[in-house]
Coordinates of C-alpha atoms in Angstrom, one line a residue:
Chain Z
M1 CA -40.3 60.7 50.4
Q2 CA -37.3 61.8 48.4
T3 CA -35.0 59.3 46.6
I4 CA -31.4 59.7 45.7
G5 CA -30.2 58.7 42.3
L6 CA -27.3 56.3 42.0
Q7 CA -25.0 56.4 39.0
I8 CA -23.7 53.3 37.2
I9 CA -20.4 53.4 39.2
D10 CA -22.4 53.3 42.5
W11 CA -24.3 50.3 41.3
I12 CA -21.1 48.5 40.3
I13 CA -19.7 49.1 43.8
I14 CA -22.8 47.7 45.4
L15 CA -22.9 44.7 43.1
I16 CA -19.2 44.0 43.8
Y17 CA -20.0 43.8 47.5
F18 CA -22.9 41.4 46.9
G19 CA -20.8 39.3 44.6
F20 CA -18.0 39.3 47.1
V21 CA -20.0 38.0 50.1
L22 CA -21.8 35.4 48.0
G23 CA -18.5 34.3 46.5
I24 CA -17.0 34.0 50.0
G25 CA -19.9 31.8 51.0
F26 CA -19.3 29.5 48.0
Y27 CA -15.5 29.6 48.6
L28 CA -15.8 28.6 52.3
R29 CA -18.4 25.9 51.7
K30 CA -15.7 23.4 50.8
F31 CA -14.0 24.1 54.1
T32 CA -17.2 23.6 56.0
T33 CA -17.3 19.8 56.4
S34 CA -18.3 19.3 60.0
E35 CA -20.8 20.6 62.5
E36 CA -17.9 22.3 64.4
D37 CA -16.9 24.1 61.2
F38 CA -20.5 25.3 60.6
F39 CA -21.4 26.3 64.2
L40 CA -18.0 27.4 65.6
A41 CA -15.9 28.2 62.5
G42 CA -13.6 25.3 63.4
R43 CA -12.4 27.0 66.6
K44 CA -9.2 28.2 64.9
N45 CA -9.5 32.0 64.8
S46 CA -6.9 34.5 66.1
S47 CA -7.9 37.1 68.7
W48 CA -7.9 39.7 66.0
V49 CA -10.3 37.9 63.8
A50 CA -12.6 36.8 66.7
G51 CA -12.3 40.3 68.2
L52 CA -13.3 42.2 65.1
A53 CA -16.1 39.7 64.4
F54 CA -17.2 40.1 68.1
L55 CA -17.6 43.8 67.6
S56 CA -19.0 43.6 64.1
A57 CA -21.7 41.2 65.1
N58 CA -23.1 44.0 67.1
L59 CA -22.4 46.6 64.5
G60 CA -25.6 46.2 62.5
A61 CA -28.6 48.4 62.1
L62 CA -28.4 49.2 65.9
E63 CA -25.1 51.0 65.6
L64 CA -25.6 52.8 62.3
L65 CA -29.0 54.2 61.7
G66 CA -30.3 53.6 65.3
M67 CA -27.4 55.3 67.2
T68 CA -27.1 58.2 64.7
G69 CA -30.9 58.7 64.9
N70 CA -30.9 58.5 68.6
T71 CA -28.1 61.0 68.9
F72 CA -30.3 63.4 66.9
K73 CA -33.1 62.6 69.4
Y74 CA -31.2 62.4 72.7
G75 CA -27.8 64.2 72.1
M76 CA -24.4 63.1 73.2
Y77 CA -25.8 60.9 76.0
V78 CA -26.1 58.2 73.4
A79 CA -22.3 57.8 73.6
H80 CA -22.9 56.1 77.0
F81 CA -23.9 53.0 74.9
Y82 CA -20.3 52.8 73.6
W83 CA -18.4 53.7 76.7
I84 CA -19.9 53.0 80.2
G85 CA -22.6 50.9 78.5
A86 CA -20.1 48.5 76.8
I87 CA -16.4 48.7 77.9
P88 CA -16.6 47.6 81.6
A89 CA -18.8 44.6 80.5
M90 CA -16.4 43.6 77.7
V91 CA -13.4 43.8 80.0
F92 CA -15.3 41.8 82.7
L93 CA -16.2 39.1 80.1
G94 CA -12.6 38.8 78.9
I95 CA -11.0 38.7 82.4
Y96 CA -13.5 36.8 84.6
M97 CA -16.2 35.0 82.6
M98 CA -14.5 33.8 79.4
P99 CA -12.4 31.2 81.2
F100 CA -15.5 29.4 82.4
Y101 CA -17.2 29.6 79.1
Y102 CA -14.2 28.6 76.9
S103 CA -12.7 26.0 79.2
S104 CA -16.0 24.1 79.5
K105 CA -16.0 23.6 75.7
I106 CA -19.7 24.6 75.4
K107 CA -21.1 25.4 72.0
S108 CA -23.6 28.0 73.3
I109 CA -24.5 30.1 76.3
P110 CA -27.6 27.9 77.0
G111 CA -25.1 25.0 77.0
Y112 CA -23.3 26.6 80.0
L113 CA -26.7 26.8 81.8
K114 CA -27.1 23.1 81.2
L115 CA -23.7 22.3 82.8
R116 CA -24.1 24.8 85.7
F117 CA -27.8 24.2 86.4
D118 CA -30.0 21.8 84.5
E119 CA -31.7 21.0 81.2
K120 CA -34.9 23.1 81.9
T121 CA -32.9 26.3 82.5
R122 CA -31.0 25.6 79.3
V123 CA -34.2 25.1 77.2
L124 CA -35.9 28.1 78.7
N125 CA -33.0 30.4 77.8
G126 CA -32.6 28.7 74.4
I127 CA -36.2 29.4 73.5
A128 CA -36.0 33.0 74.8
F129 CA -32.8 33.7 73.0
A130 CA -34.0 32.1 69.7
I131 CA -37.1 34.4 69.8
M132 CA -34.9 37.4 70.6
T133 CA -32.5 36.8 67.8
L134 CA -35.3 36.5 65.3
L135 CA -36.8 39.8 66.5
V136 CA -33.4 41.5 66.3
S137 CA -32.7 40.0 62.9
G138 CA -36.0 41.5 61.8
I139 CA -34.9 44.9 62.8
N140 CA -31.8 44.6 60.6
C141 CA -34.1 43.7 57.8
Y142 CA -36.2 46.8 58.5
A143 CA -33.2 49.1 58.6
M144 CA -32.0 47.6 55.3
A145 CA -35.3 48.3 53.8
L146 CA -35.2 51.9 55.1
V147 CA -31.8 52.5 53.3
L148 CA -33.0 51.0 50.0
H149 CA -36.2 52.9 50.3
T150 CA -34.5 56.2 51.0
F151 CA -31.7 55.9 48.5
L152 CA -33.2 53.9 45.7
G153 CA -36.9 54.4 46.1
W154 CA -37.5 50.6 46.3
N155 CA -40.5 49.5 48.1
W156 CA -40.2 47.9 51.6
D157 CA -41.2 44.4 50.6
I158 CA -38.7 44.0 47.8
S159 CA -35.9 45.5 49.9
M160 CA -36.5 43.2 52.9
W161 CA -36.7 40.1 50.7
A162 CA -33.6 41.0 48.7
S163 CA -31.4 41.4 51.8
A164 CA -32.8 38.4 53.6
L165 CA -32.2 36.1 50.6
T166 CA -28.6 37.1 50.3
V167 CA -28.0 36.5 54.0
M168 CA -29.8 33.2 53.8
A169 CA -27.6 32.1 50.9
Y170 CA -24.2 32.7 52.5
V171 CA -25.0 31.6 56.0
T172 CA -26.6 28.4 54.7
L173 CA -23.5 27.7 52.7
S174 CA -20.9 27.9 55.4
G175 CA -22.5 29.0 58.7
L176 CA -20.5 30.9 61.3
M177 CA -17.3 30.9 59.2
S178 CA -18.9 33.0 56.4
A179 CA -20.7 35.1 58.9
I180 CA -17.3 36.0 60.5
F181 CA -15.7 36.6 57.2
T182 CA -18.4 39.0 56.1
E183 CA -18.4 40.7 59.5
I184 CA -14.8 41.6 59.2
I185 CA -15.2 42.9 55.6
Q186 CA -18.1 44.9 56.9
F187 CA -16.0 46.3 59.7
F188 CA -13.5 47.8 57.2
L189 CA -16.3 49.0 54.8
I190 CA -18.0 50.8 57.6
W191 CA -14.9 52.6 58.7
F192 CA -14.0 53.6 55.1
G193 CA -17.6 54.1 54.1
L194 CA -18.9 56.2 57.0
F195 CA -16.0 57.9 58.9
L196 CA -15.7 60.3 56.0
V197 CA -19.2 61.6 56.9
S198 CA -17.7 62.9 60.2
I199 CA -14.6 64.3 58.5
M200 CA -16.7 66.2 55.9
G201 CA -19.1 67.4 58.7
I202 CA -16.2 68.8 60.6
I203 CA -14.7 70.5 57.5
E204 CA -18.1 72.1 56.6
I205 CA -18.9 73.3 60.1
G206 CA -15.4 74.3 61.0
S207 CA -14.3 72.2 64.0
L208 CA -15.5 69.8 66.6
D209 CA -15.9 72.7 69.1
Q210 CA -18.1 74.6 66.7
I211 CA -20.3 71.5 66.3
L212 CA -20.7 71.2 70.1
T213 CA -21.3 75.0 70.4
R214 CA -24.3 74.7 68.1
L215 CA -26.0 72.0 70.2
P216 CA -28.5 72.7 73.0
D217 CA -26.9 72.5 76.5
S218 CA -28.9 69.4 77.2
M219 CA -27.2 67.5 74.3
N220 CA -23.5 68.4 74.3
T221 CA -22.2 66.7 77.4
L222 CA -22.0 63.2 78.9
W223 CA -22.5 63.6 82.6
S224 CA -22.7 67.2 83.7
T225 CA -26.5 67.4 83.3
S226 CA -27.2 63.9 84.6
S227 CA -28.1 64.8 88.1
D228 CA -31.4 66.4 86.9
P229 CA -33.4 64.3 84.3
T230 CA -35.1 67.4 83.1
Q231 CA -31.8 69.0 82.0
N232 CA -30.6 66.3 79.6
G233 CA -31.8 65.1 76.2
M234 CA -32.4 61.5 77.4
L235 CA -34.5 62.7 80.4
I236 CA -32.6 60.3 82.7
H237 CA -30.8 60.5 86.0
W238 CA -27.2 59.3 86.2
A239 CA -28.3 56.4 88.5
G240 CA -30.4 55.1 85.6
I241 CA -27.5 55.2 83.3
V242 CA -25.1 53.5 85.7
L243 CA -27.5 50.9 87.1
G244 CA -29.7 50.3 84.0
L245 CA -27.4 50.7 81.1
G246 CA -23.9 50.5 82.6
F247 CA -24.6 47.6 84.8
V248 CA -27.6 45.5 83.8
L249 CA -28.2 46.1 80.1
S250 CA -24.6 46.3 79.2
F251 CA -23.4 43.3 81.2
G252 CA -26.5 41.4 80.3
Y253 CA -25.8 42.0 76.6
W254 CA -22.0 41.8 76.3
T255 CA -21.5 38.9 78.7
T256 CA -24.4 36.6 78.1
D257 CA -25.7 37.4 74.5
F258 CA -24.6 34.4 72.5
L259 CA -24.7 36.5 69.3
V260 CA -21.4 38.2 70.3
V261 CA -20.0 35.6 72.7
Q262 CA -20.2 33.0 70.0
R263 CA -17.4 34.8 68.1
A264 CA -15.1 34.4 71.1
F265 CA -15.9 30.6 71.2
S266 CA -14.4 30.4 67.7
A267 CA -11.0 31.5 69.0
K268 CA -8.1 29.0 68.8
N269 CA -7.2 29.0 72.5
L270 CA -8.1 30.5 75.9
R271 CA -5.8 33.5 75.6
A272 CA -7.3 34.4 72.2
A273 CA -10.8 33.9 73.6
R274 CA -10.0 36.2 76.5
M275 CA -8.4 38.8 74.3
T276 CA -11.4 38.8 71.9
P277 CA -13.7 41.2 73.9
I278 CA -10.8 43.2 75.2
L279 CA -9.4 43.9 71.7
A280 CA -13.0 44.6 70.5
S281 CA -13.4 47.2 73.4
F282 CA -10.8 49.5 71.8
F283 CA -12.6 49.6 68.5
K284 CA -15.9 50.0 70.3
M285 CA -14.7 53.1 72.1
A286 CA -13.7 54.6 68.7
L287 CA -17.2 54.1 67.1
P288 CA -18.8 57.2 68.5
F289 CA -16.4 59.1 66.2
I290 CA -18.6 57.7 63.3
V291 CA -22.1 57.4 64.6
I292 CA -22.4 59.8 67.5
L293 CA -20.4 62.5 65.7
A294 CA -22.6 62.1 62.6
G295 CA -25.7 62.6 64.8
L296 CA -24.3 65.7 66.3
I297 CA -23.4 67.0 62.9
A298 CA -27.0 66.4 61.8
I299 CA -28.3 68.4 64.8
A300 CA -25.8 71.2 64.1
L301 CA -26.8 71.4 60.5
S302 CA -30.6 71.3 61.3
S303 CA -30.1 74.2 63.6
D304 CA -28.9 76.3 60.7
P305 CA -31.7 77.2 58.3
N306 CA -29.2 78.1 55.6
S307 CA -27.8 74.6 55.6
G308 CA -30.8 73.1 53.8
F309 CA -30.5 70.0 56.0
K310 CA -33.8 68.5 57.3
L311 CA -34.6 65.0 58.5
L312 CA -37.3 63.1 56.6
E313 CA -40.8 62.9 57.9
D314 CA -43.2 60.0 57.8
G315 CA -46.8 61.0 58.3
G316 CA -45.8 64.2 60.2
K317 CA -43.4 62.3 62.5
I318 CA -39.7 62.9 62.3
N319 CA -37.8 59.9 61.0
Y320 CA -34.7 60.0 63.2
D321 CA -33.2 57.0 61.4
S322 CA -32.9 59.0 58.2
A323 CA -30.1 61.2 59.6
L324 CA -27.1 59.1 58.5
P325 CA -28.4 58.3 54.9
L326 CA -29.1 62.0 54.4
L327 CA -25.6 63.0 55.5
I328 CA -24.2 60.5 53.1
A329 CA -26.3 62.0 50.3
R330 CA -25.2 65.5 51.3
Y331 CA -21.4 64.9 51.2
Y332 CA -20.7 61.9 49.0
P333 CA -20.3 62.4 45.3
T334 CA -20.7 59.5 42.8
G335 CA -18.5 56.6 43.7
L336 CA -18.4 57.5 47.3
I337 CA -22.1 57.3 47.6
G338 CA -21.9 53.7 46.3
L339 CA -19.4 53.0 49.1
G340 CA -21.6 54.7 51.7
V341 CA -24.6 52.7 50.7
T342 CA -22.5 49.5 50.6
A343 CA -21.2 50.2 54.1
L344 CA -24.8 50.5 55.4
L345 CA -25.9 47.4 53.5
A346 CA -22.9 45.5 54.8
G347 CA -23.7 46.5 58.4
F348 CA -27.3 45.4 58.1
M349 CA -26.5 42.1 56.3
A350 CA -23.8 41.2 58.8
G351 CA -26.0 42.1 61.7
Q352 CA -28.8 39.9 60.3
A353 CA -26.3 37.1 59.5
G354 CA -24.9 37.3 63.0
N355 CA -28.3 36.8 64.5
I356 CA -29.2 34.0 62.2
S357 CA -25.9 32.2 62.8
A358 CA -26.5 32.5 66.6
F359 CA -30.1 31.3 66.1
N360 CA -29.2 28.3 64.1
T361 CA -26.7 27.2 66.8
V362 CA -29.0 27.6 69.7
W363 CA -31.9 26.0 67.9
T364 CA -29.9 23.1 66.7
Y365 CA -28.0 22.3 70.0
D366 CA -30.2 23.7 72.8
I367 CA -33.7 23.0 71.5
Y368 CA -33.6 20.5 68.7
K369 CA -30.8 18.1 70.0
S370 CA -31.7 18.8 73.6
V371 CA -35.4 18.2 73.4
L372 CA -36.5 16.9 70.0
N373 CA -33.8 14.5 68.8
K374 CA -31.2 13.6 71.5
N375 CA -29.4 11.0 69.3
A376 CA -28.9 13.2 66.2
S377 CA -25.7 12.5 64.3
D378 CA -23.1 15.2 63.4
N379 CA -24.2 15.1 59.8
H380 CA -27.9 15.5 60.7
L381 CA -27.0 18.4 63.0
L382 CA -25.1 20.1 60.1
W383 CA -28.2 19.6 57.9
M384 CA -30.4 21.0 60.7
G385 CA -28.2 24.0 61.0
R386 CA -28.7 24.8 57.3
A387 CA -32.4 24.2 57.4
S388 CA -32.9 26.3 60.5
T389 CA -31.0 29.1 58.8
I390 CA -33.6 29.2 56.0
V391 CA -36.5 29.0 58.4
G392 CA -35.0 31.7 60.7
V393 CA -34.6 34.1 57.9
I394 CA -38.2 33.7 56.8
I395 CA -39.5 34.2 60.4
S396 CA -37.3 37.3 60.8
L397 CA -38.9 38.8 57.8
G398 CA -42.2 38.8 59.7
T399 CA -40.6 40.5 62.7
A400 CA -39.3 43.2 60.4
Y401 CA -42.8 44.5 59.8
W402 CA -43.4 44.7 63.6
A403 CA -40.2 46.8 63.9
K404 CA -41.7 49.4 61.6
S405 CA -44.2 50.3 64.3
F406 CA -41.5 51.5 66.8
P407 CA -40.6 55.2 67.0
S408 CA -36.9 54.5 66.6
I409 CA -34.8 51.5 66.2
M410 CA -32.9 51.7 69.5
D411 CA -36.1 51.8 71.6
Y412 CA -37.2 48.6 70.0
M413 CA -33.8 46.9 70.6
Q414 CA -33.5 48.0 74.2
A415 CA -37.0 46.8 75.0
I416 CA -36.1 43.4 73.7
F417 CA -32.8 43.2 75.6
S418 CA -34.5 44.3 78.8
W419 CA -36.9 41.3 78.5
V420 CA -34.3 38.6 78.0
N421 CA -30.7 39.7 78.7
A422 CA -31.2 41.7 81.9
P423 CA -32.6 38.8 84.1
L424 CA -30.2 36.3 82.4
F425 CA -27.3 38.4 83.6
A426 CA -28.4 38.0 87.2
T427 CA -28.6 34.2 86.7
M428 CA -25.2 34.0 85.1
L429 CA -23.5 36.3 87.7
L430 CA -24.9 34.2 90.5
G431 CA -24.3 30.9 88.8
M432 CA -20.7 31.7 87.9
F433 CA -19.6 33.2 91.2
I434 CA -21.7 31.5 93.9
W435 CA -21.6 27.7 94.0
W436 CA -24.7 27.1 96.2
I437 CA -27.1 28.7 93.7
T438 CA -29.5 25.9 92.8
P439 CA -31.0 24.8 89.5
N440 CA -34.5 25.5 90.7
G441 CA -33.5 28.9 92.0
A442 CA -31.9 29.8 88.7
F443 CA -34.9 28.5 86.7
W444 CA -37.7 30.2 88.6
G445 CA -35.6 33.4 89.1
L446 CA -35.2 33.6 85.3
V447 CA -38.8 32.9 84.6
V448 CA -40.1 35.5 87.0
G449 CA -37.4 38.0 85.9
M450 CA -38.3 37.8 82.2
L451 CA -42.0 37.9 82.9
S452 CA -41.7 40.9 85.2
S453 CA -39.7 42.8 82.5
F454 CA -42.2 42.0 79.8
G455 CA -45.1 42.7 82.2
M456 CA -43.7 46.2 83.0
W457 CA -43.3 46.9 79.3
L458 CA -46.9 45.8 78.6
A459 CA -48.3 47.7 81.6
V460 CA -46.7 51.0 80.4
K461 CA -47.6 50.4 76.8
F462 CA -51.3 49.9 77.5
N463 CA -51.3 52.6 80.3
W464 CA -52.2 50.1 83.1
I465 CA -49.5 51.9 85.2
N466 CA -47.8 55.2 85.0
E467 CA -44.2 55.0 83.7
S468 CA -43.0 57.2 86.6
I469 CA -43.5 54.3 88.9
I470 CA -40.7 52.5 87.0
T471 CA -38.4 55.4 86.3
M472 CA -38.9 57.3 89.6
S473 CA -39.0 60.5 87.6
T474 CA -41.6 63.0 86.6
V475 CA -40.3 63.3 83.0
Q476 CA -40.6 60.3 80.7
S477 CA -38.6 58.9 77.8
D478 CA -38.7 55.4 76.2
M479 CA -35.0 55.0 76.7
A480 CA -35.1 55.9 80.4
A481 CA -37.9 53.4 80.8
N482 CA -35.9 50.7 79.2
F483 CA -32.9 51.3 81.5
W484 CA -35.0 51.3 84.6
R485 CA -37.1 48.2 83.5
A486 CA -33.9 46.3 82.9
W487 CA -32.6 47.2 86.4
W488 CA -35.9 46.1 88.1
A489 CA -36.0 42.8 86.1
W490 CA -32.4 42.1 87.1
L491 CA -33.0 42.8 90.7
I492 CA -36.2 40.7 90.9
C493 CA -34.3 37.8 89.2
F494 CA -31.3 38.3 91.5
I495 CA -33.2 38.3 94.8
L496 CA -35.6 35.5 93.8
T497 CA -32.8 33.2 92.6
I498 CA -31.0 33.6 96.0
A499 CA -34.2 33.2 98.0
I500 CA -35.3 30.0 96.2
S501 CA -31.7 28.6 96.4
F502 CA -31.9 28.7 100.2
F503 CA -34.7 26.1 100.1
T504 CA -33.9 23.9 97.2
L505 CA -31.5 21.1 96.3
K506 CA -27.9 22.2 95.6
K507 CA -25.6 20.6 93.1
P508 CA -22.6 18.8 94.6
K509 CA -19.4 20.9 94.4
E510 CA -17.6 18.2 92.4
E511 CA -20.1 18.7 89.5
L512 CA -19.3 22.3 89.4
V513 CA -15.5 22.3 89.0
G514 CA -14.5 24.6 86.1
L515 CA -17.9 26.2 86.0
V516 CA -17.9 28.3 89.2
K517 CA -15.3 30.7 90.5
G518 CA -13.3 29.3 93.3
L519 CA -13.7 25.7 92.2
A520 CA -11.1 25.6 89.4
D521 CA -7.5 26.4 88.7
E522 CA -7.8 30.1 87.9
K523 CA -4.2 31.1 87.0
Y524 CA -4.7 31.9 83.3
D525 CA -1.9 33.0 81.0
S526 CA 0.4 33.2 84.0
H527 CA 3.3 31.9 81.8
L528 CA 3.2 35.1 79.8
I529 CA 5.0 38.4 80.6
F530 CA 2.6 41.0 81.9
I531 CA 2.4 43.1 78.8
K532 CA 1.1 40.2 76.8
R533 CA -1.6 39.2 79.2
P534 CA -5.3 40.1 78.7
E535 CA -5.2 41.9 82.1
F536 CA -2.6 44.4 80.8
F537 CA -4.8 45.3 77.8
A538 CA -7.9 45.4 80.1
I539 CA -6.1 48.0 82.2
I540 CA -5.3 50.1 79.1
A541 CA -8.9 49.9 77.9
T542 CA -10.1 51.1 81.3
I543 CA -7.7 54.0 81.3
V544 CA -8.9 55.1 77.8
L545 CA -12.5 54.8 78.9
I546 CA -11.9 57.1 81.9
V547 CA -10.1 59.7 79.8
L548 CA -12.9 59.8 77.2
N549 CA -15.5 60.3 79.9
I550 CA -13.5 63.1 81.5
L551 CA -12.9 64.8 78.1
F552 CA -16.6 64.9 77.3
W553 CA -17.9 65.2 80.9
Chain C
M1 CA -7.9 28.4 53.0
K2 CA -7.0 32.0 52.2
S3 CA -6.8 34.4 55.2
I4 CA -9.7 36.8 55.8
W5 CA -7.3 39.7 55.5
Y6 CA -6.6 38.8 51.9
F7 CA -10.2 39.2 51.1
V8 CA -10.4 42.5 52.9
A9 CA -7.4 43.8 51.0
L10 CA -9.0 42.8 47.7
I11 CA -12.3 44.5 48.2
L12 CA -10.6 47.7 49.5
L13 CA -8.3 47.7 46.4
V14 CA -11.1 47.2 44.0
I15 CA -13.6 49.6 45.5
G16 CA -10.9 52.2 46.4
G17 CA -9.7 52.0 42.8
L18 CA -13.1 52.6 41.4
I19 CA -13.7 55.6 43.7
F20 CA -10.3 57.1 42.9
L21 CA -10.9 56.8 39.1
T22 CA -14.3 58.3 39.4
G23 CA -12.8 61.3 41.2
I24 CA -10.2 61.8 38.5
Y25 CA -12.9 61.7 35.9
H26 CA -15.0 64.3 37.7
L27 CA -12.0 66.5 38.1
F28 CA -12.1 67.0 34.3
S29 CA -15.8 66.5 33.8
P30 CA -17.7 67.8 36.9
P31 CA -21.3 66.4 37.4
E32 CA -24.3 68.7 36.9
I33 CA -25.4 68.5 40.5
E34 CA -22.5 68.9 43.0
T35 CA -22.6 67.7 46.6
V36 CA -21.6 69.9 49.5
L37 CA -17.8 70.3 49.6
F38 CA -17.4 68.7 46.1
E39 CA -14.6 71.2 45.5
I40 CA -12.3 69.3 47.8
H41 CA -12.7 66.2 45.7
P42 CA -13.2 63.7 48.5
N43 CA -13.4 60.7 46.2
I44 CA -9.8 61.3 45.0
W45 CA -8.1 61.4 48.3
W46 CA -10.4 58.9 50.1
G47 CA -10.1 56.5 47.2
F48 CA -6.4 56.9 47.2
L49 CA -6.3 56.2 50.9
M50 CA -8.3 52.9 50.4
I51 CA -5.9 51.9 47.6
I52 CA -2.8 52.4 49.9
F53 CA -4.4 50.6 52.8
G54 CA -5.6 47.7 50.6
S55 CA -2.2 47.4 48.9
I56 CA -0.4 47.1 52.2
M57 CA -2.8 44.5 53.4
Y58 CA -2.6 42.6 50.1
F59 CA 1.2 42.4 50.0
K60 CA 1.3 41.4 53.6
T61 CA -1.3 38.7 53.4
R62 CA -1.3 37.3 49.8
N63 CA 0.6 34.2 50.8
R64 CA -0.9 33.7 54.2
I65 CA -3.0 30.7 54.9
A66 CA -5.7 30.9 57.7

């Protein structure tokens, strides 16, 4: 494995970043005096702060190495994760779901399940989410180690422990507040640190059109080859993209995953909370111009033997996740390479911190206080939040080693999301929009939905069944399997929840006021002129989404 | 408590300044191994852009309290 030498100025830039985030942790500690400060950042953030943090919490290893690597593997189809696979769900969250979440003053998504259904559904989701966040946190650790290994020649173990200890320090000091501060710093560092890769790639190759011309036909469009799975890089039919990614996985992640939604809970009022995902959607739509474009540039350079560009290989297998670090090494001279490495590190550490801060909240409120110590004082909960941060980081280190065994980061992530988020979205959708869905219907629907998704994954992994049964296609790819598995898990949960609800005890309507559509005053922000309402910005976001899809059809 | 934008401005100013100065140094003393497109000196104009952006944010947020 090749390593890239850093000069003293690059080291100084990296150390400035580490010093900065630790310093912010110490600075914010004196403002973190209550459990609400630690777990919800005091509920005083503007929509801009909450919106950028909402986006950045998701902008960890998944977005950077994973998406660039997957673009090299699957082509432009990966942009679906940013457009149809994100924007409709973010807009839906802001317009329809956020009022129920924010107005009920819950501290976590499982907290909503407790109010809408019952304690057992809350604890089930709390445990599943806690496990998921630790797994995803582990992947950030793994991605961090990959960067340090590639650039600095450090060994995996030291890299993982170095990143994890830094995250542990600043999240333990001031919880969600320091996580949000570092996420916003990370947002700017990523744009300044990585967008230059795309600019330099375009300058070297000539133009965006020339980059697209160099790609195989199966990789340079978004939809035009989607009617035949054999003709596109992801080997998937458009129905799989729309139902699996655009509907189930996307809505499951963006509307129910507490990691991102927690940032909106920190907003200062309902309008700011509703604007949080809608503002974030604009920046989300812009991200392909960093990560997808970098992946396309990597493909274009690889196709030219004179470019000297070649992805790393581990044991004869192509390491797709090395695409972005290698482009940084190609274009960035001393100084800039320090910024590029810092941007990657910032992304990984913020991604890990985001998961850990969501984990400590769900553990403390939805498992510890709900089951183990119902009478815990505020001070004790604050202490528990800090203690669970430390334990969570240590456990996520273990999961990082598991992540190494997956062929690429995104396959690992989507597999996890399809187990937990996909069925949960069915539960949330039914619970929030149909009043007669019962606690037992929700609980057993969720249990069977999660088990079915995990069971399908196991069955394919160990060749008990053929993957084509799930994907309804003769050609196979891990990503297509993830999309389709998510769809089936959602459908199973959806149907079972409705069926069981017909025969089990319903909650009285009066207990559901403010939690279910149709049972509350739903005229939000009606005192504002139209161009200041979240609905106006949602319409603009939708128009931009449609234009982008048509442009790259 | 200082606004988050103040901290963003500070880190962009500091890092942008370092990158810009490194670019100026390499203008007169080029490194032995040059990266692709080194001749357009990306660290000078990119570092300068970060300084401009950081300065605007700094002067707009230095007195703001979160």
